[in-house]
Coordinates of C-alpha atoms and ligand atoms in Angstrom, one line a residue:
X1078 CA -0.1 0.0 -0.1
X1079 CA 1.6 3.2 -1.1
X1080 CA 1.8 6.0 1.4
X1081 CA 1.3 3.9 4.5
X1082 CA 4.1 4.3 6.9
X1083 CA 3.6 0.8 8.5
X1084 CA 3.7 -0.8 5.0
X1085 CA 7.0 1.1 4.5
X1086 CA 8.3 -0.4 7.9
X1087 CA 7.3 -4.0 6.6
X1088 CA 9.3 -3.3 3.4
X1089 CA 12.2 -1.8 5.4
X1090 CA 12.0 1.5 3.8
X1091 CA 11.4 3.2 7.0
X1092 CA 13.7 1.9 9.9
X1093 CA 12.0 0.4 13.0
X1094 CA 13.1 -1.1 16.2
X1095 CA 11.9 -4.7 15.6
X1096 CA 10.8 -6.9 18.6
X1097 CA 9.3 -9.8 16.5
X1098 CA 8.9 -10.9 12.9
X1099 CA 7.6 -13.7 11.0
X1100 CA 6.2 -14.2 7.5
X1101 CA 2.7 -12.6 8.5
X1102 CA 3.2 -10.5 11.7
X1103 CA 5.7 -7.7 12.5
X1104 CA 6.2 -6.1 16.1
X1105 CA 8.2 -2.9 16.7
X1106 CA 8.8 -0.2 19.4
X1107 CA 6.4 2.8 19.2
X1108 CA 8.5 5.9 18.2
X1109 CA 6.7 8.0 20.7
X1110 CA 6.3 5.7 23.7
X1111 CA 3.2 6.3 25.9
X1112 CA 4.6 3.9 28.7
X1113 CA 7.9 2.2 29.3
X1114 CA 6.7 -0.8 27.4
X1115 CA 5.2 0.4 24.2
X1116 CA 5.2 -2.0 21.2
X1117 CA 3.2 -2.2 18.1
X1118 CA 2.0 -5.5 16.6
X1119 CA 0.8 -5.3 13.0
X1120 CA -0.1 -7.8 10.3
X1121 CA 2.2 -7.4 7.3
X1122 CA -0.7 -7.3 5.1
X1123 CA -2.3 -3.9 4.8
X1124 CA -5.6 -3.7 6.5
X1125 CA -6.7 0.0 7.1
X1126 CA -8.7 -0.6 10.3
X1127 CA -10.7 -3.0 12.4
X1128 CA -13.9 -2.3 10.4
X1129 CA -12.3 -3.6 7.2
X1130 CA -11.5 -7.1 8.8
X1131 CA -13.1 -10.0 6.9
X1132 CA -13.8 -13.5 8.1
X1133 CA -10.8 -14.6 6.1
X1134 CA -8.7 -12.5 8.4
X1135 CA -9.8 -14.3 11.6
X1136 CA -6.9 -16.6 11.7
X1137 CA -4.5 -13.7 11.3
X1138 CA -6.1 -11.6 13.9
X1139 CA -5.9 -14.7 16.3
X1140 CA -2.2 -14.9 15.4
X1141 CA -1.7 -11.3 16.5
X1142 CA -2.7 -12.2 20.0
X1143 CA -0.7 -15.4 20.2
X1144 CA 2.3 -13.3 19.1
X1145 CA 1.5 -10.8 21.7
X1146 CA 1.6 -13.7 24.2
X1147 CA 5.0 -14.7 22.8
X1148 CA 6.4 -11.2 22.9
X1149 CA 5.3 -10.8 26.5
X1150 CA 7.3 -14.0 27.5
X1151 CA 10.4 -13.3 25.3
X1152 CA 10.5 -9.5 26.6
X1153 CA 9.9 -10.9 30.1
X1154 CA 6.8 -8.7 30.9
X1155 CA 4.3 -11.8 31.1
X1156 CA 4.1 -11.5 34.9
X1157 CA 3.8 -7.9 35.6
X1158 CA 1.0 -7.5 32.9
X1159 CA 0.1 -5.1 30.2
X1160 CA -2.5 -3.6 28.2
X1161 CA -3.6 -4.1 24.4
X1162 CA -5.3 -1.3 22.7
X1163 CA -6.4 -1.2 19.0
X1164 CA -7.9 2.3 17.9
X1165 CA -10.4 2.3 15.1
X1166 CA -11.5 5.5 13.3
X1167 CA -12.2 9.2 14.1
X1168 CA -13.2 9.1 17.7
X1169 CA -10.5 6.9 18.8
X1170 CA -7.9 9.1 17.3
X1171 CA -6.4 6.5 15.1
X1172 CA -3.5 8.3 13.2
X1173 CA -2.0 5.4 11.3
X1174 CA -4.3 3.8 8.9
X1175 CA -2.7 0.3 9.0
X1176 CA -4.2 -1.8 11.7
X1177 CA -2.1 -2.0 14.8
X1178 CA -2.3 -3.3 18.4
X1179 CA -0.5 -1.4 21.1
X1180 CA 1.1 -3.3 23.8
X1181 CA 1.6 -1.1 26.9
X1182 CA 3.1 -1.8 30.1
X1183 CA 6.2 -1.5 32.2
X1184 CA 4.4 0.6 35.0
X1185 CA 1.2 0.4 36.8
X1186 CA -1.3 1.7 34.2
X1187 CA -4.3 3.8 35.2
X1188 CA -7.6 2.1 35.9
X1189 CA -9.3 4.3 33.4
X1190 CA -9.4 2.9 29.9
X1191 CA -11.0 6.0 28.6
X1192 CA -9.3 9.4 29.3
Ligands
LIG1495 P1 -2.8 5.4 16.6 O1 -3.1 6.6 17.3 O2 -3.5 4.1 17.2 O3 -2.9 5.3 15.1 O4 -1.2 5.0 16.9 C1 -0.2 5.2 15.9 C2 1.0 4.9 16.8 O5 2.1 4.9 15.7 C3 1.5 6.3 17.4 O6 1.7 5.7 18.9 C4 2.8 6.6 17.0 O7 3.7 7.1 18.0 C5 3.4 5.4 16.3 N1 4.1 5.6 15.3 C6 4.1 6.6 14.0 N2 5.1 6.5 13.3 C7 5.9 5.5 13.8 C8 7.2 4.9 13.2 N3 7.7 5.5 12.1 N4 7.7 4.0 14.1 C9 7.1 3.5 15.2 N5 5.9 4.0 15.6 C10 5.3 5.1 14.8
LIG1496 ZN1 -0.1 -0.4 5.4

């Protein structure tokens, strides 16, 4: 997808601090971290947002969550816990139109999910 920064990261045209990669999924550190641990997990395939998901994407999205589990174990923050957030559309403030899952942690997160 042209002009998609996350597609460019997948293609290696924009650098990123990679945390995990396989043929379908990529995880990298957020450039502007909102918490001590802030990792973005994306499918390599371009999907703009949650509302574009199709039934044929179900396995891929399941894999995103098992990858998050893998990353939490590998990076050693499984025990302390973390939060996963996916923004979708205008009201959520989604800035990058390539579906992504924020892993946030490394400190006690506020009880409020909505600020
Ligand atoms: P969202 O508001 O859910 O669309 O989040 C987009 C996230 O992408 C923000 O937390 C940004 O800091 C992050 N971001 C934007 N560009 C880059 C980049 N080149 N590398 C890593 N993270 C990025
Ligand atoms: Zn993309």
